[in-house]
Coordinates of N, CA and C and ligand atoms in Angstrom, one line a residue:
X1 N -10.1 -2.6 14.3 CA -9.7 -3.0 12.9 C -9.4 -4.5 12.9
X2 N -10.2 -5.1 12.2 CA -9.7 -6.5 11.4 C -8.4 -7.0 10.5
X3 N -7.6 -8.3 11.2 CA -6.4 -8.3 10.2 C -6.9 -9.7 9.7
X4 N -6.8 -9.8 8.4 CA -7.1 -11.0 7.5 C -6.4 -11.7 7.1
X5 N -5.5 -12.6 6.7 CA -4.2 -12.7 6.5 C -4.5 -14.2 5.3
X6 N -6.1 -15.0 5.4 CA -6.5 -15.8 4.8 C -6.4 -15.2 3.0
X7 N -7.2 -14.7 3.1 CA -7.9 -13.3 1.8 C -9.1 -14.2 1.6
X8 N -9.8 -14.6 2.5 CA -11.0 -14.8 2.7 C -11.8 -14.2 3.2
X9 N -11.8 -12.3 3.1 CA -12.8 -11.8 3.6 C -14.0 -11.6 2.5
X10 N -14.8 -11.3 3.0 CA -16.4 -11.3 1.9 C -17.5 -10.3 3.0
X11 N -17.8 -9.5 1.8 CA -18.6 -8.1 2.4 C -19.2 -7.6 1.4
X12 N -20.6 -7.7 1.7 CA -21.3 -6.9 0.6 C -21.2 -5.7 -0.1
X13 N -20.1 -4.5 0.6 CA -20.5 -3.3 -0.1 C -19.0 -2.8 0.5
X14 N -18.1 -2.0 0.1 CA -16.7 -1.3 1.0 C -15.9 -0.4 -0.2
X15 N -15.4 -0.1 0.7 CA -14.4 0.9 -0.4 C -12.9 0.5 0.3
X16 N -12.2 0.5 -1.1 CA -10.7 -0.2 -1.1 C -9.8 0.5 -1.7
X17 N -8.7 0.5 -0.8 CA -7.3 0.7 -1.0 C -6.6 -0.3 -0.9
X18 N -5.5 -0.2 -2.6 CA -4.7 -1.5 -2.6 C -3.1 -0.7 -2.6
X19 N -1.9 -1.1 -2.0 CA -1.1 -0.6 -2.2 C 0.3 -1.9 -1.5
X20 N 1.3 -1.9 -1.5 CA 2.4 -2.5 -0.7 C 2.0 -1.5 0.6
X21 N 2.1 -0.1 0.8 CA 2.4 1.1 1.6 C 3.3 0.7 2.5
X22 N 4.6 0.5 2.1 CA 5.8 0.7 2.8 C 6.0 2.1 3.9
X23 N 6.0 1.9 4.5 CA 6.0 3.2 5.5 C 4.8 4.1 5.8
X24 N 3.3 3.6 5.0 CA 2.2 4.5 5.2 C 3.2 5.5 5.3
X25 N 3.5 6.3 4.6 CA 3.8 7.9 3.9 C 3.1 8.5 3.8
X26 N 3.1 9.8 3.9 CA 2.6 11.3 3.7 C 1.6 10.8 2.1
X27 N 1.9 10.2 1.7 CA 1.3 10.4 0.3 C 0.4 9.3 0.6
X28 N 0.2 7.5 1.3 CA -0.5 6.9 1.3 C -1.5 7.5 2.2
X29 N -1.5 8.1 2.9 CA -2.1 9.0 4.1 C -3.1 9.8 3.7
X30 N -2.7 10.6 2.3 CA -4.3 11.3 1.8 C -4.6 10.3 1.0
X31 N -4.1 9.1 0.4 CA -4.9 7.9 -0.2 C -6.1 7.4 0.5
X32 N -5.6 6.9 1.7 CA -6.1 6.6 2.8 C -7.6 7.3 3.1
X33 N -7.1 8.8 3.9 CA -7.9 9.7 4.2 C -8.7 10.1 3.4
X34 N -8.8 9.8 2.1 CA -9.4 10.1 1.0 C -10.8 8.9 0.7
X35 N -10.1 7.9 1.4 CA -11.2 6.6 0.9 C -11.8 6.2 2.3
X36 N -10.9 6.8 3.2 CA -11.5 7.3 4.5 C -13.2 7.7 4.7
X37 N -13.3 9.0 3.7 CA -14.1 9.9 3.9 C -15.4 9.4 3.1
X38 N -14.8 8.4 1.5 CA -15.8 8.3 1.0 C -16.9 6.9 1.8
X39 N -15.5 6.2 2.7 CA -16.6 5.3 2.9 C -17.6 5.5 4.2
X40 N -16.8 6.8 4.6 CA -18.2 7.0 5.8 C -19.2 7.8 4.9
X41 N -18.8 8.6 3.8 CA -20.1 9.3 3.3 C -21.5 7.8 2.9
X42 N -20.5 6.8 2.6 CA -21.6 5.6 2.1 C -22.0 4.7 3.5
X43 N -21.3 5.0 4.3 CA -21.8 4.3 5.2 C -21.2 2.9 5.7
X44 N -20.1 2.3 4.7 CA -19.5 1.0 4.4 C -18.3 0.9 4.9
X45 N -17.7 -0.4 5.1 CA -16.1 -0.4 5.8 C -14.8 0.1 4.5
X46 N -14.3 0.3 5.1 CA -12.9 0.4 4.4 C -11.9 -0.4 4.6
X47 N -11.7 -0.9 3.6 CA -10.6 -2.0 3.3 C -9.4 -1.7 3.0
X48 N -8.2 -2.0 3.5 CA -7.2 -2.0 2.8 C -6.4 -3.4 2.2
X49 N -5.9 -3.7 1.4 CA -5.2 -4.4 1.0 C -3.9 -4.4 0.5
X50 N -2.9 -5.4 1.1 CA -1.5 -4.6 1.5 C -0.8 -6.4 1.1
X51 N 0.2 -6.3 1.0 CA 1.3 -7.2 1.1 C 2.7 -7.2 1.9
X52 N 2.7 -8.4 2.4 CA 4.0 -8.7 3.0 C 4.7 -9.7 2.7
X53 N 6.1 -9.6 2.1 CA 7.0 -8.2 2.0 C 6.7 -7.4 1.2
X54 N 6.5 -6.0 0.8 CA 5.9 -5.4 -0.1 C 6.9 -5.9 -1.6
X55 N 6.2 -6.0 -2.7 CA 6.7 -6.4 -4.0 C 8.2 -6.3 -3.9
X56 N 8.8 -4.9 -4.3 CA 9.6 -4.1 -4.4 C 10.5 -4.9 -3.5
X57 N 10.6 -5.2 -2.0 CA 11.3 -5.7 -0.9 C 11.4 -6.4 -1.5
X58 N 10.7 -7.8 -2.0 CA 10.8 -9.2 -2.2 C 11.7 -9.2 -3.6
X59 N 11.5 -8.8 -4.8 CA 12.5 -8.5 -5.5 C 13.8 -8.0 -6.0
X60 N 13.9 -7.3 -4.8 CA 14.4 -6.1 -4.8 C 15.9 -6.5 -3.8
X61 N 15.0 -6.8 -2.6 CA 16.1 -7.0 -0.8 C 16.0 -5.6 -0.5
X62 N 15.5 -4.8 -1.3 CA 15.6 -3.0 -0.4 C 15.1 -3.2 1.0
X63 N 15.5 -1.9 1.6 CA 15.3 -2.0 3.2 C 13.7 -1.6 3.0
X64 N 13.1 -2.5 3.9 CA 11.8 -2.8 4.8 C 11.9 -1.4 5.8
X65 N 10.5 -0.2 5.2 CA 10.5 0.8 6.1 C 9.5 0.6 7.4
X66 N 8.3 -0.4 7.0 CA 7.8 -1.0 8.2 C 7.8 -2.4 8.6
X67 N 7.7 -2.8 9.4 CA 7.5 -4.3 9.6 C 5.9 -3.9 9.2
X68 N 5.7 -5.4 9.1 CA 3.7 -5.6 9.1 C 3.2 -5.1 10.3
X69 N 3.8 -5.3 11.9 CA 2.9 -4.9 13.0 C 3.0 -3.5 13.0
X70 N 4.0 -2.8 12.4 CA 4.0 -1.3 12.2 C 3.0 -0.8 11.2
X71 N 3.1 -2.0 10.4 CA 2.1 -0.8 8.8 C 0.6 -1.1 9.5
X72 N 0.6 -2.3 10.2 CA -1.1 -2.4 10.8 C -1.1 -1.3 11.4
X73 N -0.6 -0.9 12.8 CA -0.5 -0.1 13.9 C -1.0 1.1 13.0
X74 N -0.1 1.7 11.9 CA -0.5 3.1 11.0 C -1.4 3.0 10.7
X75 N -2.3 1.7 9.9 CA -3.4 2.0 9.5 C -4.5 1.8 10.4
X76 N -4.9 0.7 10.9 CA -5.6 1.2 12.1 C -5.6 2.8 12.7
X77 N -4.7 3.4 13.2 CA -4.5 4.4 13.6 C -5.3 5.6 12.5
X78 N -5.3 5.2 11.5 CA -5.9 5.9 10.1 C -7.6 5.8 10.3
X79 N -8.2 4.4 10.9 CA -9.1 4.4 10.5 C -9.6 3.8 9.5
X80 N -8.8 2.4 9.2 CA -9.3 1.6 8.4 C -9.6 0.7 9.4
X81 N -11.2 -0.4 8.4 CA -12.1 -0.9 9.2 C -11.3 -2.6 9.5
X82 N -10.8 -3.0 8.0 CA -10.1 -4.7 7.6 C -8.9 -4.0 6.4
X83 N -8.2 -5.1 7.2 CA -6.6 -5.1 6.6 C -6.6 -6.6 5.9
X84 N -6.5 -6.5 4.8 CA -6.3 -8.0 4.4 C -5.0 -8.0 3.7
X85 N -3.7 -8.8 4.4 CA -2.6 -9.1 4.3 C -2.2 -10.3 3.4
X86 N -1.5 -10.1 2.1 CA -1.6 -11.1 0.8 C 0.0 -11.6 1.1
X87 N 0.2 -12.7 2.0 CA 1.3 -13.1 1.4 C 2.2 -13.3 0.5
X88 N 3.3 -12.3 0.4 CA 3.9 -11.7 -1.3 C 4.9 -13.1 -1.2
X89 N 5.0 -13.8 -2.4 CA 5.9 -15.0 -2.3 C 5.7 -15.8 -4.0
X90 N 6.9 -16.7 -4.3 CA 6.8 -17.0 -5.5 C 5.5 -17.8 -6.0
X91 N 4.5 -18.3 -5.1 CA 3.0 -18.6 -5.5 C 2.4 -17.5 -6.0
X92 N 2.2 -16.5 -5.1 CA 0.9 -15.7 -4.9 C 1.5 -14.9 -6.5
X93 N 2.7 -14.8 -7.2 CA 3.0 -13.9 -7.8 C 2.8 -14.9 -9.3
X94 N 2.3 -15.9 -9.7 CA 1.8 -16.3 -10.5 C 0.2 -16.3 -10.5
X95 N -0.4 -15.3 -9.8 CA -1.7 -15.1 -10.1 C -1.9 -14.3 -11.0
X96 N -3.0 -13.7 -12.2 CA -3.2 -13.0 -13.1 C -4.2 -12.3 -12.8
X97 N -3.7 -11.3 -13.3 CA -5.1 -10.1 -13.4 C -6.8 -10.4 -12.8
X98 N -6.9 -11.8 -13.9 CA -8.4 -12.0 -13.5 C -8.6 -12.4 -12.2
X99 N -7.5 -13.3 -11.6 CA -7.3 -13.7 -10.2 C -7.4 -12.6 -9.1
X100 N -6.9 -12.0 -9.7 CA -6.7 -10.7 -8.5 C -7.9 -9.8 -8.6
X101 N -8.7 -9.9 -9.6 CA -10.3 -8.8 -9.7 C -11.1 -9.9 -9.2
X102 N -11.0 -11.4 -9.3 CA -11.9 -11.6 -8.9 C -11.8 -12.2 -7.3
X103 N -10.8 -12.2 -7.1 CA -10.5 -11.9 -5.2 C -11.2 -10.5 -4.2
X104 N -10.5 -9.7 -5.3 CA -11.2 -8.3 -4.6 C -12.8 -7.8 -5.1
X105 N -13.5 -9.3 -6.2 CA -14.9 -8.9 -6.4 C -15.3 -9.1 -4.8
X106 N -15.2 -10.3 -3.9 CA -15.7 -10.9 -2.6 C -15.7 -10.1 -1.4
X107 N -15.0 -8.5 -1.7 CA -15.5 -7.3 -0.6 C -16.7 -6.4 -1.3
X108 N -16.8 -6.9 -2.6 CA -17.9 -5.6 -3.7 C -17.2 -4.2 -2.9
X109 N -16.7 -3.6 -3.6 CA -16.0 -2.6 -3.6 C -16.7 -1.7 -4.6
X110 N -17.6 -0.4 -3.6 CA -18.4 0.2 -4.1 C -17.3 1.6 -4.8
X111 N -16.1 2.0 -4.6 CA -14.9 2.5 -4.8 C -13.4 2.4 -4.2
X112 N -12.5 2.3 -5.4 CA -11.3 1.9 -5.4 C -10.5 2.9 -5.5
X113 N -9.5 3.2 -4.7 CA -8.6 4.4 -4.2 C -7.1 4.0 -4.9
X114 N -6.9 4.7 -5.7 CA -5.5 4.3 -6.1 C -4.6 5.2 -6.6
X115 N -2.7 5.5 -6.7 CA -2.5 6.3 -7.3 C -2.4 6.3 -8.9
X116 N -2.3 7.2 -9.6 CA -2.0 6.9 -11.2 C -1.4 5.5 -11.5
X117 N 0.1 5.1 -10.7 CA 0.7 4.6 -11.0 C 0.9 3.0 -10.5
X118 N -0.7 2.6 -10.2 CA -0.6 1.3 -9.7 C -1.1 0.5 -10.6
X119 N -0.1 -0.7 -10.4 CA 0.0 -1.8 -10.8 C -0.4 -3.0 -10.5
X120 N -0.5 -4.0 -10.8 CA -0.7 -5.3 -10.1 C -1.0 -7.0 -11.0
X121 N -1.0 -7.7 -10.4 CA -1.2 -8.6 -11.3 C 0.4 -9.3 -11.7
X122 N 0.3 -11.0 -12.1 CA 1.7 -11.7 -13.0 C 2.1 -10.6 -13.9
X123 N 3.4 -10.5 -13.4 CA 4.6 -9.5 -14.2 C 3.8 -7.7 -14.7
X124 N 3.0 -7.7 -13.3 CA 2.7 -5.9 -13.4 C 1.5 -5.9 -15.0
X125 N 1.2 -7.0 -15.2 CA 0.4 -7.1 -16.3 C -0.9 -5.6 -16.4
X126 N -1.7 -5.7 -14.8 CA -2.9 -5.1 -14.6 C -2.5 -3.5 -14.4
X127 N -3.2 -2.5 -14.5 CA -3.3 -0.9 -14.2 C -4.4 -0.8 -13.6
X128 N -4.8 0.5 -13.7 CA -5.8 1.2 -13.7 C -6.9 1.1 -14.5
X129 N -6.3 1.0 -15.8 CA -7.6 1.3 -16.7 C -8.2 -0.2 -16.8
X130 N -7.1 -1.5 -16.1 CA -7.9 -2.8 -16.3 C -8.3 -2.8 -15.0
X131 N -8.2 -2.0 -14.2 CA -9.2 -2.1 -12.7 C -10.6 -1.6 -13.0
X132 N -10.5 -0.6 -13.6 CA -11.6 0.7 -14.3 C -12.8 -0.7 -15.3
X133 N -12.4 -1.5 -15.8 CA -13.4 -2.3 -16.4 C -13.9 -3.4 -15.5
X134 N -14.2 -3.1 -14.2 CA -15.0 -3.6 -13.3 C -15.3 -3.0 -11.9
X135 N -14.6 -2.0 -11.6 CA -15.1 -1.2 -10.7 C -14.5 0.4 -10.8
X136 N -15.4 0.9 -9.8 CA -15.1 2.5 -9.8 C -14.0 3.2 -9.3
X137 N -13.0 3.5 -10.2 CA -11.9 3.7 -9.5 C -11.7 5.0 -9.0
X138 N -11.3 5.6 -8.1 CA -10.7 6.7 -7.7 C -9.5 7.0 -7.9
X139 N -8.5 7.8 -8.7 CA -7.2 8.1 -8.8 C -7.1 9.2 -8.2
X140 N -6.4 9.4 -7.3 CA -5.5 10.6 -6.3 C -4.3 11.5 -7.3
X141 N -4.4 12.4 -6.6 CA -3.5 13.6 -7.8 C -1.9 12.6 -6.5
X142 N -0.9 13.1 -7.5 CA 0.1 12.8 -6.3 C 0.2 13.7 -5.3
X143 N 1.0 13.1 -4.0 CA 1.0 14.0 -2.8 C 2.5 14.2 -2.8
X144 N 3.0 15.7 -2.8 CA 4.4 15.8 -3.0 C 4.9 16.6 -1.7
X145 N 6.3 16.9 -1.6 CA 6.8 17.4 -0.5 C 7.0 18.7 -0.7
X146 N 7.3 19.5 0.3 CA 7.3 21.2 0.2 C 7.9 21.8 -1.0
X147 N 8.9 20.5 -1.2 CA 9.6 21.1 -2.9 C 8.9 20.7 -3.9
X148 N 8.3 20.0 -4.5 CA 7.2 19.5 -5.3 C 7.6 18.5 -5.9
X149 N 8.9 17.7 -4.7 CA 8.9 16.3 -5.7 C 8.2 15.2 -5.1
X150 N 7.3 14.0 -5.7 CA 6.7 13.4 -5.3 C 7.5 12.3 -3.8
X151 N 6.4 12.2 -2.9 CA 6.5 11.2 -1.8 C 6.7 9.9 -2.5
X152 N 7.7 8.9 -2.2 CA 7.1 7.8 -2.6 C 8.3 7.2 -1.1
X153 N 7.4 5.3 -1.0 CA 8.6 4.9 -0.4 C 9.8 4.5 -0.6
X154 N 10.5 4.6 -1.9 CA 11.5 4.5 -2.7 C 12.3 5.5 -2.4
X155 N 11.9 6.8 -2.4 CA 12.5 8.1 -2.1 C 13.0 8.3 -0.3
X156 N 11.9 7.5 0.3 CA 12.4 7.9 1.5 C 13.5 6.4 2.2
X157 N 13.4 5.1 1.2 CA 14.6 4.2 1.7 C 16.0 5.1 1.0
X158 N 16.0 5.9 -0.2 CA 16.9 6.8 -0.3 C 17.5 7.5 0.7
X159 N 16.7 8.2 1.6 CA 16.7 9.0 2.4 C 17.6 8.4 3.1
X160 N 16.9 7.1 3.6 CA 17.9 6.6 4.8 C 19.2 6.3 4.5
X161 N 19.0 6.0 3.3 CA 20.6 4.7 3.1 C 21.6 6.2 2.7
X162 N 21.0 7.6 3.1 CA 22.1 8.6 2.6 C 22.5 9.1 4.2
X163 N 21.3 8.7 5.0 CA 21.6 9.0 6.3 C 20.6 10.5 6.6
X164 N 19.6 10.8 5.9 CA 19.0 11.7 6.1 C 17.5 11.3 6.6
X165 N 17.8 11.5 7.9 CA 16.8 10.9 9.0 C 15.7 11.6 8.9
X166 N 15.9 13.0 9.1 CA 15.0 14.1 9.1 C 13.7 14.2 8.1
X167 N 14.9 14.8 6.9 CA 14.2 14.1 6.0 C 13.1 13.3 5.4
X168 N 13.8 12.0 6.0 CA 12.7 10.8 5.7 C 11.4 11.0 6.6
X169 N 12.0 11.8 7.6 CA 10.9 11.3 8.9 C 9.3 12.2 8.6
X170 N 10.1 14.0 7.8 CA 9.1 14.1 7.2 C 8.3 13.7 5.9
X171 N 8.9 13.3 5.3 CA 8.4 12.3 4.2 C 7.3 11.8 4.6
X172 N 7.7 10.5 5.4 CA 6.9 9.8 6.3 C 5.8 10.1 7.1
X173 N 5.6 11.4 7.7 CA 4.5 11.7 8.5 C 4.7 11.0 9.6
X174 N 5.4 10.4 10.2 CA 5.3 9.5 11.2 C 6.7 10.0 11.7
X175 N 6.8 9.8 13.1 CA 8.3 10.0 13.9 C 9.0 8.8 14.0
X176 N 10.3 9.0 13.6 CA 10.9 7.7 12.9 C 11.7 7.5 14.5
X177 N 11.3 6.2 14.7 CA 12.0 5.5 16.3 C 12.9 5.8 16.3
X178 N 14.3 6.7 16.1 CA 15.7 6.8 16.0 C 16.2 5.7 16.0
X179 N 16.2 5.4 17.2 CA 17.6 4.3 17.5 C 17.2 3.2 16.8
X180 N 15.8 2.4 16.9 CA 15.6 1.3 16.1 C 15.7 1.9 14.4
X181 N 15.1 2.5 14.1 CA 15.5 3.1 12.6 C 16.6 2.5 12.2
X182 N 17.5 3.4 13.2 CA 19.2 3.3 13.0 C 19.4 1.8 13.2
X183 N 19.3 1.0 13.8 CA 19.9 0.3 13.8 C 19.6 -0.6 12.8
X184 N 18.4 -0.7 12.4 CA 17.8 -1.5 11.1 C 18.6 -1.0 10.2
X185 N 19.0 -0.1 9.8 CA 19.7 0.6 8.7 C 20.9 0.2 8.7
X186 N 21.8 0.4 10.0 CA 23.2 -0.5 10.2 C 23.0 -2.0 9.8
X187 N 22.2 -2.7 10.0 CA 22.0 -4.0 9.8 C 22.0 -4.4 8.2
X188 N 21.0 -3.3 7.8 CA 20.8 -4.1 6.1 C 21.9 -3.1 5.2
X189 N 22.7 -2.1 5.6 CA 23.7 -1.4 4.7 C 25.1 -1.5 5.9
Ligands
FMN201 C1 -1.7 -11.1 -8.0 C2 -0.5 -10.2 -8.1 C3 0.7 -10.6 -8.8 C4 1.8 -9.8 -8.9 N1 2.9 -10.2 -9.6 C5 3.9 -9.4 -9.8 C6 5.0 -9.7 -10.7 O1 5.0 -10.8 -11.3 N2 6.0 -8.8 -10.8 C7 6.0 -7.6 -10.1 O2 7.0 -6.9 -10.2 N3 5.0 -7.3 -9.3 C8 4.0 -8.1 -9.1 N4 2.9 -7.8 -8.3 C9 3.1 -6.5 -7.5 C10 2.5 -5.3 -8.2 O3 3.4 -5.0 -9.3 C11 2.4 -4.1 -7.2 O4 3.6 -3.9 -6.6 C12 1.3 -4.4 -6.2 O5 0.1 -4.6 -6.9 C13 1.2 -3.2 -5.2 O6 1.1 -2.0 -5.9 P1 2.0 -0.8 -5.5 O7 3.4 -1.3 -5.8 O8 1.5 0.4 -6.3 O9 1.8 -0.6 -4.1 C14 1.8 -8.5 -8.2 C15 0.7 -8.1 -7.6 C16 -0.5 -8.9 -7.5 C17 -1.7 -8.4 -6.8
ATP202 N1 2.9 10.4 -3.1 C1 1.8 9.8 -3.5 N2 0.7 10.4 -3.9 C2 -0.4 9.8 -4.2 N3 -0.5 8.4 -4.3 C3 0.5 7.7 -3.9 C4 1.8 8.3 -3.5 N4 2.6 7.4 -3.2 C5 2.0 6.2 -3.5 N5 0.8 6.4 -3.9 C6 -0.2 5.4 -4.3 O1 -0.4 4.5 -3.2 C7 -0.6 3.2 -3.6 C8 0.4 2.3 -3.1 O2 1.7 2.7 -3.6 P1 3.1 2.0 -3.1 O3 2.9 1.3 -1.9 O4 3.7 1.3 -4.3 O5 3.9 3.4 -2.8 P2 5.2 4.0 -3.4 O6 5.5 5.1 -2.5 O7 4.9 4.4 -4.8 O8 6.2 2.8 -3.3 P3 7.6 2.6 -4.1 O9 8.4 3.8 -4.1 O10 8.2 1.4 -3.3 O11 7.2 2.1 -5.5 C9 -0.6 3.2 -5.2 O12 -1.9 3.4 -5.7 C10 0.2 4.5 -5.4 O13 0.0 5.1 -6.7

């Protein structure tokens, strides 16, 4: 797997996933595996496109569920081909909609993998349906937990800051390091 960190990649043909994915979760994971599948049915790389600190963090200060060498490590591990990492910061967040379609024209993204509820673009301006007027989008049903309330990473920094390890850890799909967990957790609460 390729990490990009310019956003100068350029590729004739790929299929993309755009997300923050704080913790690659249970739910970015059939995102993932979903755009996984389509891009070996075409033959093309899979892209992900990700930010650090994810939005939410940088506005926010909420707890950070991966560092960046962790959220690479997960997706690699997934089977994505290029990671292109958008430095999230008060520049990059005065880009607009058309900035940001015509960044991700320079992979041609033969399909785009997203949940219902993504956003993007100065002040959350862009969705779905302004992605949908230049490429083919894919929308994912949500991926929920045994009880049927949706995965998100929001839900599982809840988890932690209640002290429900377990919990989060299945949320997460991933086995949560204990001790470093914990201690990040002591650190930022
Ligand atoms: C070019 C660009 C500018 C953005 N500007 C803002 C912003 O002004 N305010 C905001 O809350 N989020 C902003 N975001 C973040 C998006 O709202 C969103 O968090 C991001 O696209 C990732 O989607 P996700 O949260 O569904 O993973 C921006 C995203 C992009 C790509
Ligand atoms: N449980 C889920 N099921 C399906 N798609 C999801 C799920 N969680 C996130 N996604 C999708 O993954 C992409 C990245 O989402 P994002 O990183 O914002 O995750 P999130 O869990 O919603 O985070 P947060 O809770 O911090 O808003 C978006 O397209 C989003 O709709």
């Amino acid at each position: 797997m390729k990490v990009h960190t310019t956003r100068s990649l350029q590729l004739s043909k790929s299929v993309l996933a755009i997300g923050a994915l704080d913790g690659v979760h249970r739910g970015h994971q059939v995102l993932i595996q979903r755009a996984r599948s389509h891009a070996n049915k075409l033959g093309v790389p899979l892209v992900v496109y990700t930010f650090d600190p994810p939005p939410k963090v940088f506005f926010k200060n909420l707890l950070l569920l991966t560092p960046l060498s962790e959220k690479i490590n997960r997706l690699k591990s997934l089977g994505v081909d290029h990671v292109i990492v958008a430095s999230f910061d008060f520049n990059y967040i005065t880009r607009g909609v058309d900035a940001f379609l015509s960044e991700i024209s320079d992979i041609n993204p033969l399909a785009i993998y997203e949940g219902h509820d993504f956003k993007f673009g100065k002040n959350r301006e862009g969705d779905i349906n302004t992605l949908r007027e230049r490429f083919s989008v894919t929308v994912i049903e949500p991926v929920c937990c045994n009880t049927g309330i949706v995965i998100s990473s929001s839900r599982i920094r809840n988890l932690l800051v209640q002290g429900s390890f377990l919990q989060a850890e299945q949320l997460l799909g991933w086995s949560l390091p204990g001790t470093r967990a914990k201690s990040v957790f002591c650190m930022e609460f």
